[in-house]
Amino acid sequence: MNRTGNLIAVAMIGFGVWGAGAPALAAAAGDGRSGAHSAALGWERAQLNYDLDAVRRGEAAAPAVFATALPGDIGSIRDVRQKKRTFIRLVLPLVLESNNRIMAKRRHLENIAESGWISADDRAWLRELAYDYDVDPDAANLIERLLHRVDIIPPSLAIAQSITESGWGTSRFARKGRALYGQRTWSKGAGIVPKARRSGQTFEVKAFRSLLESVTNYMRNLNTHPAYRDLRNRRAKMRAANQTIDGYQLASGLRLYAETGTRYVKEIRTLIRVNRLKDFDNAEIHGAGERITGI
């Protein structure tokens, strides 16, 4: 297989519909569907209705079930607690999977560094990874520079940003463009034009083929863009001190993510604290080692 690929045996679903607390969503899923499709959706609902509290406590792993899009009527869930649980249940597996893919590459980087010898295959792999992470492939300290960028985004931080950027999955960009993080693009037609875009502005909110693609693109953005150098530096210091990568602390590196600056940082930290999102920073996803067998 291609050395930069991943072996993935997972359930990719067209839209996430689940939970006893969301009868409107369940009903919508059943309308006009074939028996086989309805049965599949029933399985998907059951899988994504997992025990979130058990995951928080480290007693269970999140399921490897990845919704490709949000349910269009997620905003119709009136129970606020149920809406929050629904959204977090959907996003958490996406975040954990994206981080696992990053960690597979990071572990290989560490193995190369520890061995002190680079094979021809590894040299080609390093060059390709360097291009992917916007690092000079001919840099003398290539592995060191890659390790600075090829690292996780804590689930607490990734979930908090997806909450505020997508309005708990209800924004037009999230529903129509599968965009959980409001990332901009200046390529015409590659996204959705904001209704409030000022005259003379040309950006769009980038659209994605799946929610998983949105999450992985967001992580690459934080790991490569010059605006988030402070975040990466703080993370590297945590690594060097053998500390847990703390999403609450890393949020200070997001001042340039939104026009509101320090207010945005406070908003993200409030979401992490109020929703106890740090509980998910050590969460695991079912069968990660079985799926991600290559890099």
Coordinates of C-alpha atoms in Angstrom, one line a residue:
M1 CA 0.0 0.0 0.0
N2 CA 1.0 3.7 -0.3
R3 CA 3.1 4.6 2.7
T4 CA 1.1 7.7 3.3
G5 CA -2.2 5.9 3.3
N6 CA -4.3 4.4 6.1
L7 CA -6.0 1.1 6.2
I8 CA -9.5 1.9 7.5
A9 CA -12.3 -0.5 8.1
V10 CA -15.0 1.7 9.6
A11 CA -18.6 2.6 9.2
M12 CA -19.0 5.8 7.1
I13 CA -22.6 7.0 7.4
G14 CA -24.4 9.5 5.2
F15 CA -25.9 11.5 8.1
G16 CA -25.9 10.9 11.9
V17 CA -29.4 10.1 13.2
W18 CA -29.6 8.5 16.7
G19 CA -30.7 8.7 20.2
A20 CA -34.0 8.1 22.0
G21 CA -34.2 11.9 22.7
A22 CA -34.4 12.8 19.0
P23 CA -37.6 11.4 17.6
A24 CA -37.9 14.0 14.9
L25 CA -34.5 12.9 13.5
A26 CA -35.4 9.2 13.7
A27 CA -38.6 9.8 11.9
A28 CA -37.0 11.8 9.2
A29 CA -34.5 9.0 8.6
G30 CA -37.2 6.5 8.0
D31 CA -39.2 8.4 5.5
G32 CA -39.1 6.9 2.0
R33 CA -36.2 4.5 2.8
S34 CA -35.8 0.9 1.7
G35 CA -35.9 -1.8 4.3
A36 CA -32.2 -2.4 4.0
H37 CA -31.3 1.3 4.3
S38 CA -33.6 1.7 7.3
A39 CA -31.9 -1.3 9.0
A40 CA -28.5 0.2 8.3
L41 CA -29.6 3.6 9.8
G42 CA -31.0 1.7 12.8
W43 CA -27.5 0.2 13.4
E44 CA -25.9 3.6 12.9
R45 CA -28.2 5.2 15.4
A46 CA -27.4 2.5 17.9
Q47 CA -23.7 2.8 17.4
L48 CA -23.7 6.6 17.8
N49 CA -26.0 6.4 20.9
Y50 CA -23.0 5.2 22.9
D51 CA -22.4 5.9 26.6
L52 CA -20.6 9.3 26.6
D53 CA -20.2 9.2 30.4
A54 CA -18.4 5.9 30.2
V55 CA -16.0 7.4 27.6
R56 CA -15.5 10.4 29.9
R57 CA -14.5 8.1 32.7
G58 CA -12.2 6.0 30.5
E59 CA -14.3 2.9 30.9
A60 CA -15.3 2.6 27.2
A61 CA -14.0 3.6 23.8
A62 CA -15.8 5.7 21.3
P63 CA -17.1 3.7 18.3
A64 CA -15.4 3.9 15.0
V65 CA -18.5 5.2 13.2
F66 CA -18.0 8.4 11.2
A67 CA -20.9 10.5 9.9
T68 CA -20.1 12.0 6.6
A69 CA -22.6 14.9 7.2
L70 CA -24.7 16.3 9.9
P71 CA -28.4 15.6 10.2
G72 CA -30.2 18.5 8.6
D73 CA -32.7 18.9 11.5
I74 CA -30.3 18.7 14.4
G75 CA -31.5 22.1 15.4
S76 CA -35.0 20.7 16.0
I77 CA -33.8 18.9 19.1
R78 CA -35.4 21.0 21.9
D79 CA -33.7 19.4 24.9
V80 CA -30.4 21.4 25.1
R81 CA -28.6 18.6 27.0
Q82 CA -29.7 16.1 24.4
K83 CA -28.6 18.3 21.5
K84 CA -25.1 18.7 23.2
R85 CA -24.7 15.0 23.7
T86 CA -25.8 14.3 20.1
F87 CA -23.3 16.7 18.7
I88 CA -20.4 15.6 20.9
R89 CA -21.2 11.9 20.2
L90 CA -20.9 12.6 16.5
V91 CA -17.8 14.8 16.6
L92 CA -15.7 12.9 19.1
P93 CA -15.0 9.8 16.9
L94 CA -14.0 12.2 14.0
V95 CA -11.5 14.0 16.2
L96 CA -10.0 10.8 17.8
E97 CA -9.6 9.2 14.3
S98 CA -7.9 12.3 12.9
N99 CA -5.5 12.4 15.9
N100 CA -4.7 8.7 15.6
R101 CA -3.7 9.2 12.0
I102 CA -1.4 12.1 13.0
M103 CA 0.1 10.0 15.8
A104 CA 0.8 7.1 13.5
K105 CA 3.0 9.5 11.5
R106 CA 4.5 11.0 14.6
R107 CA 5.5 7.6 16.0
H108 CA 7.2 6.7 12.7
L109 CA 9.1 10.0 12.8
E110 CA 10.2 9.2 16.3
N111 CA 11.4 5.7 15.3
I112 CA 13.4 7.2 12.5
A113 CA 15.0 9.7 14.8
E114 CA 15.8 7.0 17.4
S115 CA 17.3 4.7 14.8
G116 CA 19.8 7.2 13.5
W117 CA 19.5 5.7 10.0
I118 CA 17.2 6.7 7.2
S119 CA 16.4 4.2 4.5
A120 CA 15.5 5.2 0.9
D121 CA 11.9 4.5 1.5
D122 CA 11.9 6.6 4.7
R123 CA 13.7 9.4 2.9
A124 CA 10.9 9.5 0.3
W125 CA 8.3 9.3 3.0
L126 CA 9.9 12.2 4.9
R127 CA 10.0 14.3 1.8
E128 CA 6.3 13.7 1.1
L129 CA 5.4 14.4 4.7
A130 CA 7.4 17.7 4.6
Y131 CA 5.4 18.9 1.6
D132 CA 2.2 18.0 3.4
Y133 CA 3.2 20.0 6.5
D134 CA 4.7 22.9 4.7
V135 CA 8.3 22.2 5.8
D136 CA 11.4 22.6 3.6
P137 CA 12.2 18.9 2.7
D138 CA 15.9 19.8 2.4
A139 CA 16.2 21.3 5.9
A140 CA 19.1 20.0 7.9
N141 CA 16.8 19.5 11.0
L142 CA 13.9 18.1 9.0
I143 CA 12.8 15.5 11.5
E144 CA 12.9 18.0 14.4
R145 CA 10.9 20.5 12.4
L146 CA 8.3 17.8 11.4
L147 CA 7.9 16.7 15.0
H148 CA 7.1 20.3 15.9
R149 CA 4.2 20.1 13.5
V150 CA 3.1 16.5 13.3
D151 CA 1.2 16.3 16.6
I152 CA -2.3 16.1 17.9
I153 CA -4.9 18.7 18.6
P154 CA -6.4 17.9 22.0
P155 CA -10.1 16.7 21.7
S156 CA -11.2 19.3 24.2
L157 CA -9.9 22.1 22.0
A158 CA -11.1 20.5 18.7
I159 CA -14.6 19.8 20.0
A160 CA -14.9 23.3 21.6
Q161 CA -13.9 25.0 18.3
S162 CA -16.4 22.8 16.3
I163 CA -19.1 23.9 18.8
T164 CA -18.5 27.6 18.4
E165 CA -17.7 27.6 14.7
S166 CA -20.8 25.4 13.7
G167 CA -23.3 26.5 16.4
W168 CA -23.5 23.0 17.7
G169 CA -23.9 21.7 14.2
T170 CA -26.7 24.0 13.2
S171 CA -24.9 26.6 11.0
R172 CA -25.5 26.8 7.2
F173 CA -21.9 26.1 6.5
A174 CA -21.9 22.9 8.7
R175 CA -25.1 21.6 7.3
K176 CA -24.6 22.3 3.6
G177 CA -20.8 22.3 3.4
R178 CA -19.9 19.9 6.1
A179 CA -17.6 22.6 7.5
L180 CA -17.2 22.3 11.3
Y181 CA -14.6 25.0 11.7
G182 CA -15.5 27.9 9.4
Q183 CA -12.2 27.8 7.5
R184 CA -12.0 30.3 4.7
T185 CA -10.9 29.8 1.1
W186 CA -10.2 32.2 -1.7
S187 CA -10.8 29.7 -4.5
K188 CA -14.1 30.7 -6.1
G189 CA -16.7 27.9 -6.0
A190 CA -14.8 25.9 -3.4
G191 CA -17.1 26.8 -0.6
I192 CA -20.2 28.7 0.5
V193 CA -20.5 32.5 0.3
P194 CA -21.4 34.0 3.7
K195 CA -24.5 36.1 3.6
A196 CA -22.8 38.8 5.7
R197 CA -19.7 39.0 3.5
R198 CA -18.8 42.6 3.1
S199 CA -18.5 44.3 -0.3
G200 CA -15.2 43.7 -2.0
Q201 CA -14.5 40.6 0.0
T202 CA -14.0 37.4 -2.1
F203 CA -13.5 34.6 0.5
E204 CA -15.9 31.7 0.9
V205 CA -16.3 29.2 3.8
K206 CA -14.6 26.1 2.6
A207 CA -16.8 23.1 1.9
F208 CA -15.8 19.4 2.4
R209 CA -16.8 16.0 1.1
S210 CA -17.2 14.7 4.6
L211 CA -17.0 15.8 8.2
L212 CA -13.9 13.7 8.7
E213 CA -12.2 15.7 5.9
S214 CA -13.2 18.9 7.7
V215 CA -11.6 17.8 10.9
T216 CA -8.4 16.6 9.3
N217 CA -8.1 19.8 7.3
Y218 CA -8.7 21.9 10.5
M219 CA -5.9 20.0 12.3
R220 CA -3.5 20.5 9.4
N221 CA -4.4 24.2 9.4
L222 CA -3.4 24.5 13.1
N223 CA -0.3 22.4 12.5
T224 CA 1.0 24.5 9.6
H225 CA -0.3 28.0 9.4
P226 CA 2.0 30.8 10.7
A227 CA -0.9 32.3 12.7
Y228 CA -0.8 29.3 15.1
R229 CA 3.0 29.2 15.7
D230 CA 2.4 30.1 19.4
L231 CA 0.0 27.1 19.8
R232 CA 2.6 24.8 18.3
N233 CA 5.4 26.2 20.5
R234 CA 3.3 25.7 23.6
R235 CA 2.5 22.2 22.6
A236 CA 6.1 21.4 22.0
K237 CA 7.0 22.6 25.5
M238 CA 4.4 20.3 27.0
R239 CA 5.9 17.4 25.0
A240 CA 9.4 18.2 26.2
A241 CA 8.2 18.3 29.8
N242 CA 6.3 15.0 29.3
Q243 CA 3.0 16.7 30.1
T244 CA -0.5 16.0 28.8
I245 CA -1.3 18.2 25.8
D246 CA -3.7 20.6 27.5
G247 CA -6.4 22.0 25.2
Y248 CA -7.4 24.7 27.7
Q249 CA -3.9 26.1 27.8
L250 CA -3.3 25.7 24.0
A251 CA -6.4 27.9 23.4
S252 CA -4.3 30.9 24.1
G253 CA -2.6 30.2 20.7
L254 CA -5.9 30.9 18.9
R255 CA -6.1 34.6 19.2
L256 CA -5.7 35.0 15.4
Y257 CA -8.4 32.3 14.6
A258 CA -11.2 34.8 14.8
E259 CA -11.5 38.6 14.5
T260 CA -12.6 38.7 18.2
G261 CA -9.1 37.7 19.3
T262 CA -8.8 37.3 23.1
R263 CA -12.6 37.1 23.4
Y264 CA -12.5 34.1 21.1
V265 CA -9.9 32.4 23.4
K266 CA -12.1 33.1 26.4
E267 CA -15.1 31.6 24.6
I268 CA -13.3 28.5 23.7
R269 CA -12.0 28.1 27.3
T270 CA -15.5 28.6 28.6
L271 CA -16.9 25.9 26.3
I272 CA -14.1 23.5 27.5
R273 CA -14.8 24.2 31.2
V274 CA -18.7 24.3 31.1
N275 CA -19.0 21.1 29.0
R276 CA -16.2 19.3 30.8
L277 CA -14.5 18.6 27.4
K278 CA -11.1 17.9 29.0
D279 CA -12.6 14.6 30.0
F280 CA -12.1 13.5 26.4
D281 CA -8.4 14.4 26.1
N282 CA -7.5 10.8 27.0
A283 CA -10.4 9.1 25.3
E284 CA -9.8 6.3 22.9
I285 CA -11.6 5.0 19.7
H286 CA -12.5 1.4 19.1
G287 CA -10.0 -0.6 17.0
A288 CA -7.6 2.3 16.2
G289 CA -4.6 0.0 16.1
E290 CA -6.3 -2.4 13.8
R291 CA -7.3 0.2 11.3
I292 CA -4.3 2.5 11.1
T293 CA -1.6 0.0 10.2
G294 CA 0.3 2.1 7.7
I295 CA 1.5 5.6 7.4

